[in-house]
Amino acid sequence: MYSLRFGVPEPAGCGQVTGVTIEQPQWVAVEHRFLGLDRRTFRPALIAFAIAVVLAYGLPALNAAIPWHNEIKAGDVLDLGDGATAVPPVGWQLENGTLTGAAPASLQIDLATGGATIALRGASFTSTADAFLDQVLRSQGSPGVNAARGTVTTAGGLVGVAQSSSAPGGDVLQVAFKMSGRVALLVRVRTAPGQFERYQDTVGALLRSITPGAGR
């Protein structure tokens, strides 16, 4: 076969200038050929193919084999900062946040299971739990249909204010607590539409386990 290279004009007087020259093919020696192909290109091609296979199949398989998140075990306790704690549901995944004794506390904690998520968010707030929940709902625009507001009391006597809502995207329960000092805590539970009752006992156990910490 021949290849075309542009940019070199024909000599003057040869008719129309095409700007095309012809290169002769480069022949591969017999000892380097296999089935008409240059054997010297086999190794780079195989390396490139192996890398492509690893990227396409190896990494997804490795991700599937290694758990991405940390599964909650019996006895694990969430560190909410300033001595405040909560007991997460066993078997759920800790996607964000810290356990007691593991690292500095985080005010952003995320728990997840197959059809539900629980997010715990701390914020600086000096007023009541009811006022804190009002502020949260205003910032969200209160989507969906809201149920009547209620209260949740923990095992340690801490009282929180609860508001549930339903929307096409799912069911949401939000509970606000006034923790110790200048900190307020929001617990937001999300489930698939019509699935909240399936997790009601688990969510209730977590809410009852919340302690306010020191200096309340």
Short mmCIF file of N, CA, C and O in Angstrom, two decimals, residues 125-138 147-152 158-163 174-179 183-186:
data_model
loop_
_atom_site.label_atom_id
_atom_site.label_comp_id
_atom_site.label_asym_id
_atom_site.label_seq_id
_atom_site.Cartn_x
_atom_site.Cartn_y
_atom_site.Cartn_z
N PHE A 125 -26.29 27.18 67.30
CA PHE A 125 -27.64 27.74 67.44
C PHE A 125 -27.92 27.94 68.92
O PHE A 125 -27.73 27.02 69.72
N THR A 126 -28.41 29.11 69.26
CA THR A 126 -28.61 29.43 70.68
C THR A 126 -30.06 29.37 71.13
O THR A 126 -30.33 29.41 72.33
N SER A 127 -31.01 29.29 70.19
CA SER A 127 -32.41 29.30 70.57
C SER A 127 -32.90 27.87 70.81
O SER A 127 -32.13 26.96 71.06
N THR A 128 -34.20 27.66 70.68
CA THR A 128 -34.82 26.38 71.00
C THR A 128 -34.77 25.40 69.83
O THR A 128 -34.51 25.77 68.69
N ALA A 129 -35.08 24.14 70.14
CA ALA A 129 -35.14 23.12 69.09
C ALA A 129 -36.25 23.43 68.10
O ALA A 129 -36.11 23.22 66.89
N ASP A 130 -37.36 23.96 68.59
CA ASP A 130 -38.48 24.30 67.72
C ASP A 130 -38.09 25.40 66.73
O ASP A 130 -38.41 25.34 65.54
N ALA A 131 -37.36 26.40 67.21
CA ALA A 131 -36.91 27.48 66.33
C ALA A 131 -35.88 26.98 65.33
O ALA A 131 -35.85 27.42 64.18
N PHE A 132 -35.05 26.05 65.75
CA PHE A 132 -34.05 25.48 64.85
C PHE A 132 -34.71 24.71 63.71
O PHE A 132 -34.34 24.84 62.54
N LEU A 133 -35.75 23.94 64.04
CA LEU A 133 -36.46 23.19 63.01
C LEU A 133 -37.17 24.15 62.05
O LEU A 133 -37.21 23.90 60.83
N ASP A 134 -37.72 25.23 62.57
CA ASP A 134 -38.34 26.23 61.70
C ASP A 134 -37.33 26.77 60.69
O ASP A 134 -37.63 26.93 59.50
N GLN A 135 -36.14 27.05 61.16
CA GLN A 135 -35.10 27.58 60.29
C GLN A 135 -34.72 26.58 59.21
O GLN A 135 -34.53 26.94 58.04
N VAL A 136 -34.62 25.32 59.60
CA VAL A 136 -34.27 24.27 58.63
C VAL A 136 -35.34 24.15 57.55
O VAL A 136 -35.05 24.09 56.36
N LEU A 137 -36.60 24.13 57.96
CA LEU A 137 -37.69 23.98 57.01
C LEU A 137 -37.78 25.17 56.07
O LEU A 137 -38.07 25.01 54.88
N ARG A 138 -37.51 26.37 56.58
CA ARG A 138 -37.52 27.55 55.70
C ARG A 138 -36.42 27.46 54.65
O ARG A 138 -36.62 27.83 53.49
N ALA A 147 -46.77 16.65 57.94
CA ALA A 147 -47.67 16.18 58.99
C ALA A 147 -47.58 17.14 60.18
O ALA A 147 -46.76 18.06 60.21
N ALA A 148 -48.39 16.90 61.17
CA ALA A 148 -48.37 17.73 62.37
C ALA A 148 -47.05 17.54 63.10
O ALA A 148 -46.48 16.46 63.12
N ARG A 149 -46.59 18.61 63.72
CA ARG A 149 -45.32 18.55 64.45
C ARG A 149 -45.53 17.85 65.79
O ARG A 149 -46.55 18.00 66.45
N GLY A 150 -44.51 17.03 66.16
CA GLY A 150 -44.58 16.30 67.42
C GLY A 150 -43.28 16.41 68.17
O GLY A 150 -42.40 17.20 67.82
N THR A 151 -43.14 15.63 69.23
CA THR A 151 -41.93 15.65 70.03
C THR A 151 -41.37 14.24 70.17
O THR A 151 -42.09 13.25 70.06
N VAL A 152 -40.06 14.19 70.41
CA VAL A 152 -39.35 12.94 70.65
C VAL A 152 -38.53 13.12 71.91
O VAL A 152 -37.79 14.11 72.05
N LEU A 158 -33.72 14.20 76.95
CA LEU A 158 -33.58 15.28 75.98
C LEU A 158 -34.80 15.28 75.06
O LEU A 158 -35.16 14.24 74.50
N VAL A 159 -35.45 16.43 74.90
CA VAL A 159 -36.67 16.53 74.10
C VAL A 159 -36.35 17.15 72.75
O VAL A 159 -35.76 18.23 72.67
N GLY A 160 -36.78 16.48 71.69
CA GLY A 160 -36.60 16.98 70.35
C GLY A 160 -37.94 17.26 69.69
O GLY A 160 -38.98 16.77 70.14
N VAL A 161 -37.91 18.06 68.64
CA VAL A 161 -39.11 18.43 67.90
C VAL A 161 -39.06 17.74 66.54
O VAL A 161 -38.06 17.84 65.82
N ALA A 162 -40.14 17.04 66.18
CA ALA A 162 -40.15 16.22 64.97
C ALA A 162 -41.18 16.72 63.97
O ALA A 162 -42.27 17.17 64.34
N GLN A 163 -40.81 16.61 62.68
CA GLN A 163 -41.71 16.97 61.58
C GLN A 163 -41.49 15.97 60.45
O GLN A 163 -40.37 15.76 60.01
N GLN A 174 -37.70 14.71 60.07
CA GLN A 174 -36.65 15.58 60.57
C GLN A 174 -36.92 15.88 62.04
O GLN A 174 -38.03 16.28 62.41
N VAL A 175 -35.88 15.68 62.85
CA VAL A 175 -36.00 15.88 64.29
C VAL A 175 -34.88 16.82 64.73
O VAL A 175 -33.71 16.58 64.44
N ALA A 176 -35.26 17.89 65.42
CA ALA A 176 -34.29 18.88 65.89
C ALA A 176 -34.14 18.78 67.41
O ALA A 176 -35.14 18.65 68.13
N PHE A 177 -32.88 18.83 67.87
CA PHE A 177 -32.58 18.82 69.30
C PHE A 177 -31.72 20.04 69.62
O PHE A 177 -30.85 20.42 68.84
N LYS A 178 -31.96 20.63 70.79
CA LYS A 178 -31.03 21.63 71.33
C LYS A 178 -30.07 20.91 72.25
O LYS A 178 -30.44 20.43 73.32
N MET A 179 -28.79 20.83 71.80
CA MET A 179 -27.80 20.10 72.55
C MET A 179 -27.16 21.01 73.59
O MET A 179 -27.67 22.09 73.90
N VAL A 183 -24.97 24.46 70.57
CA VAL A 183 -25.09 23.50 69.47
C VAL A 183 -26.51 22.95 69.37
O VAL A 183 -27.12 22.61 70.38
N ALA A 184 -27.02 22.89 68.14
CA ALA A 184 -28.29 22.22 67.85
C ALA A 184 -28.00 21.05 66.91
O ALA A 184 -27.03 21.09 66.14
N LEU A 185 -28.82 20.04 66.96
CA LEU A 185 -28.62 18.84 66.15
C LEU A 185 -29.88 18.56 65.34
O LEU A 185 -30.99 18.57 65.87
N LEU A 186 -29.69 18.28 64.06
CA LEU A 186 -30.80 17.87 63.20
C LEU A 186 -30.56 16.43 62.76
O LEU A 186 -29.49 16.09 62.27
#
